[in-house]
Coordinates of C-alpha atoms in Angstrom, one line a residue:
M1257 CA 2.4 57.5 26.2
K1258 CA 5.1 56.3 27.5
L1259 CA 2.8 53.6 29.1
F1260 CA 1.4 52.4 25.8
Y1261 CA 5.5 52.2 24.3
S1262 CA 5.7 50.0 27.6
L1263 CA 2.5 47.9 26.9
L1264 CA 2.9 47.7 23.1
A1265 CA 6.5 46.0 23.9
S1266 CA 5.3 43.9 26.5
A1267 CA 2.6 42.6 23.8
L1268 CA 5.3 41.8 21.2
L1269 CA 7.2 40.6 23.6
L1270 CA 4.8 37.7 24.6
T1271 CA 4.2 37.2 20.9
A1272 CA 7.6 36.2 20.1
C1273 CA 7.8 34.4 23.2
E1274 CA 4.9 32.6 22.0
K1275 CA 5.8 31.7 18.2
K1276 CA 9.3 30.4 20.1
T1277 CA 7.0 28.1 22.1
K1278 CA 5.2 26.6 19.3
T1279 CA 5.7 23.2 18.3
E1280 CA 5.7 22.0 15.3
V1281 CA 2.7 18.8 14.2
V1282 CA 4.4 16.3 13.7
D1283 CA 2.8 13.3 11.5
P1284 CA 2.2 9.9 13.1
A1285 CA 4.1 7.2 12.0
P1286 CA 2.8 5.4 9.2
E1287 CA 1.5 1.4 10.0
A1288 CA 0.7 -1.8 8.1
T1289 CA -0.2 -5.1 8.0
L1290 CA 0.2 -7.7 5.0
N1291 CA -1.6 -11.7 5.1
R1292 CA -0.9 -13.8 1.9
S1293 CA -2.1 -17.0 1.7
I1294 CA -1.5 -19.3 -1.9
N1295 CA -3.5 -22.5 -1.5
Y1296 CA -3.0 -25.1 -4.2
T1297 CA -6.3 -27.1 -4.4
Q1298 CA -5.2 -30.5 -6.2
Q1299 CA -1.9 -30.4 -3.9
N1300 CA -4.3 -29.2 -1.3
S1301 CA -1.0 -27.6 0.4
V1302 CA -1.3 -23.9 1.7
Y1303 CA 2.0 -21.2 1.8
T1304 CA 1.5 -18.5 3.9
A1305 CA 3.0 -15.3 5.0
T1306 CA 2.4 -12.5 7.9
Y1307 CA 4.1 -9.0 7.9
S1308 CA 4.2 -6.2 9.6
G1309 CA 6.5 -3.4 11.1
N1310 CA 7.8 -0.8 9.2
N1311 CA 11.4 -3.3 8.9
L1312 CA 9.6 -5.6 6.7
L1313 CA 6.6 -4.0 5.1
E1314 CA 6.8 -0.5 2.8
A1315 CA 3.7 1.1 2.9
Q1316 CA 2.9 4.3 0.9
A1317 CA 0.5 6.6 -0.8
L1318 CA 1.9 8.3 -4.0
I1319 CA 0.1 11.1 -6.7
D1320 CA 1.0 10.0 -9.8
G1321 CA -0.3 12.4 -12.6
D1322 CA -4.1 12.0 -12.4
Q1323 CA -3.7 8.9 -10.6
I1324 CA -2.8 8.1 -6.5
I1325 CA -1.7 4.5 -6.5
V1326 CA -1.9 3.2 -2.8
G1327 CA 1.3 -0.2 -2.3
L1328 CA 2.0 -2.5 0.3
F1329 CA 5.6 -4.1 -0.3
A1330 CA 7.5 -6.6 1.8
T1331 CA 10.2 -6.9 -0.4
P1332 CA 13.1 -9.7 0.0
K1333 CA 16.4 -7.5 2.6
V1334 CA 18.5 -10.8 2.4
N1335 CA 19.3 -13.4 -0.5
N1336 CA 17.4 -17.2 -0.3
S1337 CA 14.3 -14.9 1.2
T1338 CA 11.0 -14.1 -0.3
G1339 CA 7.9 -11.5 -0.2
D1340 CA 4.9 -10.2 -1.1
G1341 CA 3.4 -6.8 -2.4
V1342 CA 0.5 -5.4 -3.4
A1343 CA -0.3 -1.7 -4.9
F1344 CA -3.9 -0.1 -6.3
K1345 CA -4.8 2.8 -8.5
L1346 CA -7.5 5.5 -8.2
A1347 CA -8.4 7.9 -10.0
K1348 CA -7.5 11.1 -8.5
S1349 CA -10.7 13.1 -9.1
H1350 CA -11.9 11.2 -5.7
L1351 CA -9.8 14.0 -3.9
Q1352 CA -12.9 16.3 -5.1
T1353 CA -15.6 13.9 -4.4
G1354 CA -14.3 12.3 -1.7
L1355 CA -11.5 10.0 -0.8
A1356 CA -13.2 7.9 1.9
K1357 CA -14.6 4.9 0.6
T1358 CA -15.1 0.9 -0.6
Y1359 CA -13.8 0.8 -3.7
N1360 CA -14.4 -2.6 -6.0
L1361 CA -11.6 -4.7 -6.9
D1362 CA -13.6 -5.7 -10.4
A1363 CA -13.6 -2.4 -12.1
Q1364 CA -17.1 -3.8 -13.8
T1365 CA -18.6 -2.0 -10.2
A1366 CA -18.6 1.7 -9.5
P1367 CA -16.9 3.2 -7.4
A1368 CA -13.9 1.1 -8.6
V1369 CA -10.4 1.0 -9.2
V1370 CA -7.8 1.8 -12.0
S1371 CA -6.1 -1.5 -11.4
A1372 CA -5.0 -3.5 -8.9
R1373 CA -1.6 -6.0 -8.8
Y1374 CA -0.1 -8.5 -6.4
N1375 CA 3.3 -9.4 -6.4
H1376 CA 5.3 -12.4 -5.3
M1377 CA 9.1 -12.0 -5.4
W1378 CA 12.4 -13.6 -4.6
Q1379 CA 15.8 -12.7 -3.9
K1380 CA 17.5 -15.6 -5.3
E1381 CA 20.9 -17.0 -3.4
N1382 CA 23.1 -15.2 -5.9
G1383 CA 21.3 -11.5 -4.7
G1384 CA 19.4 -11.8 -8.0
F1385 CA 15.6 -10.7 -8.2
W1386 CA 12.7 -12.4 -9.8
S1387 CA 8.6 -11.0 -9.5
S1388 CA 5.9 -12.3 -10.2
I1389 CA 3.3 -9.9 -11.5
H1390 CA -0.5 -10.2 -11.5
E1391 CA -2.6 -7.4 -12.9
T1392 CA -5.7 -6.3 -13.4
S1393 CA -4.4 -4.1 -16.3
M1394 CA -3.7 -8.3 -17.8
G1395 CA -6.7 -9.0 -18.3
L1396 CA -6.5 -10.9 -15.0
K1397 CA -9.6 -11.6 -12.4
I1398 CA -9.0 -9.7 -9.1
E1399 CA -11.4 -10.1 -6.5
G1400 CA -12.2 -8.2 -3.2
T1401 CA -12.2 -4.2 -1.9
L1402 CA -9.8 -1.9 -1.2
T1403 CA -11.4 0.4 1.8
I1404 CA -10.5 4.1 3.1
A1405 CA -11.7 4.4 5.9
T1406 CA -10.4 7.9 6.5
Y1407 CA -9.1 10.8 5.0
D1408 CA -7.7 14.0 6.7
A1409 CA -7.2 16.2 3.8
E1410 CA -5.6 18.9 5.5
R1411 CA -2.9 16.6 6.9
K1412 CA -3.6 14.4 3.8
L1413 CA -3.0 11.8 5.9
L1414 CA -5.1 8.4 5.0
S1415 CA -6.1 4.5 6.6
G1416 CA -8.2 2.0 5.6
S1417 CA -8.2 -2.1 4.4
F1418 CA -7.8 -4.4 1.7
N1419 CA -9.4 -7.8 0.8
M1420 CA -7.8 -9.3 -2.6
V1421 CA -8.8 -12.7 -3.8
I1422 CA -7.7 -14.5 -7.4
R1423 CA -9.4 -18.0 -8.2
D1424 CA -8.1 -20.5 -10.7
L1425 CA -4.6 -18.9 -11.2
I1426 CA -2.8 -20.8 -13.5
S1427 CA 0.4 -19.1 -13.5
D1428 CA 2.5 -20.4 -10.5
P1429 CA 3.2 -17.0 -8.4
M1430 CA 6.2 -19.4 -7.1
R1431 CA 7.2 -21.2 -10.2
Y1432 CA 11.0 -19.5 -9.0
D1433 CA 12.5 -19.1 -12.8
G1434 CA 10.5 -22.8 -13.4
P1435 CA 9.4 -24.2 -16.9
S1436 CA 7.0 -21.8 -18.3
T1437 CA 4.7 -24.4 -19.4
I1438 CA 1.4 -24.4 -16.8
D1439 CA 0.6 -27.3 -14.0
P1440 CA -2.5 -28.5 -13.9
T1441 CA -1.5 -29.0 -10.1
K1442 CA 0.2 -25.5 -9.5
V1443 CA -3.2 -24.0 -10.2
S1444 CA -4.0 -22.0 -7.2
T1445 CA -6.4 -19.1 -5.1
V1446 CA -3.9 -16.3 -3.5
T1447 CA -6.0 -14.4 -1.4
V1448 CA -3.7 -11.1 0.3
T1449 CA -5.9 -8.5 3.2
G1450 CA -4.1 -6.2 4.8
T1451 CA -4.9 -2.8 7.1
F1452 CA -2.9 0.5 6.6
K1453 CA -2.9 3.4 8.8
N1454 CA -2.0 7.0 8.6
L1455 CA -0.4 7.2 5.0
K1456 CA 1.1 10.1 3.8
L1457 CA -0.5 11.0 0.4
K1458 CA 2.1 13.0 -1.6
P1459 CA 3.7 13.2 -5.0
I1460 CA 6.0 10.6 -6.6
E1461 CA 9.2 11.8 -6.2

């Protein structure tokens, strides 16, 4: 009987040691890239920007009610600087049917996003903030796809890529508080591409 209790005590001690040495699994750090070009065809001029790294580009995957939002934003952090961002909304029901797939930005072709948005931002000399918003929910046609290549349902991590094209945009995204009249020489084509990796899907706060 003494031997039994000795073995039991040893087993409990071993279990306690195993619990102490067990380390919590840490999620990998999110990664993202975003590339943007604005081509003013009448002027034969192209403006480009590239962002990567957590200090320049913030990427998130959020649950908001019955929708999932995947967003990448390079928000200006100093006066008289610019930034760009994109956001895609998906139906949350895709979690049941399989989130990892390619979604069309054109709502006419399934599977499709609920909406897609492009922002160009400017932090003014005085610290004020300005942003142009171009979104499919406003009736704007945006071509391209959002691809969620992998989704780890257990850890709620998703990775993928996107490409977006806005053709013949008559609202100049780089107008910066200028006149609201349409300038034919400022008609542009906006192209935005990017990647994201290890975004943690979580409820919006």
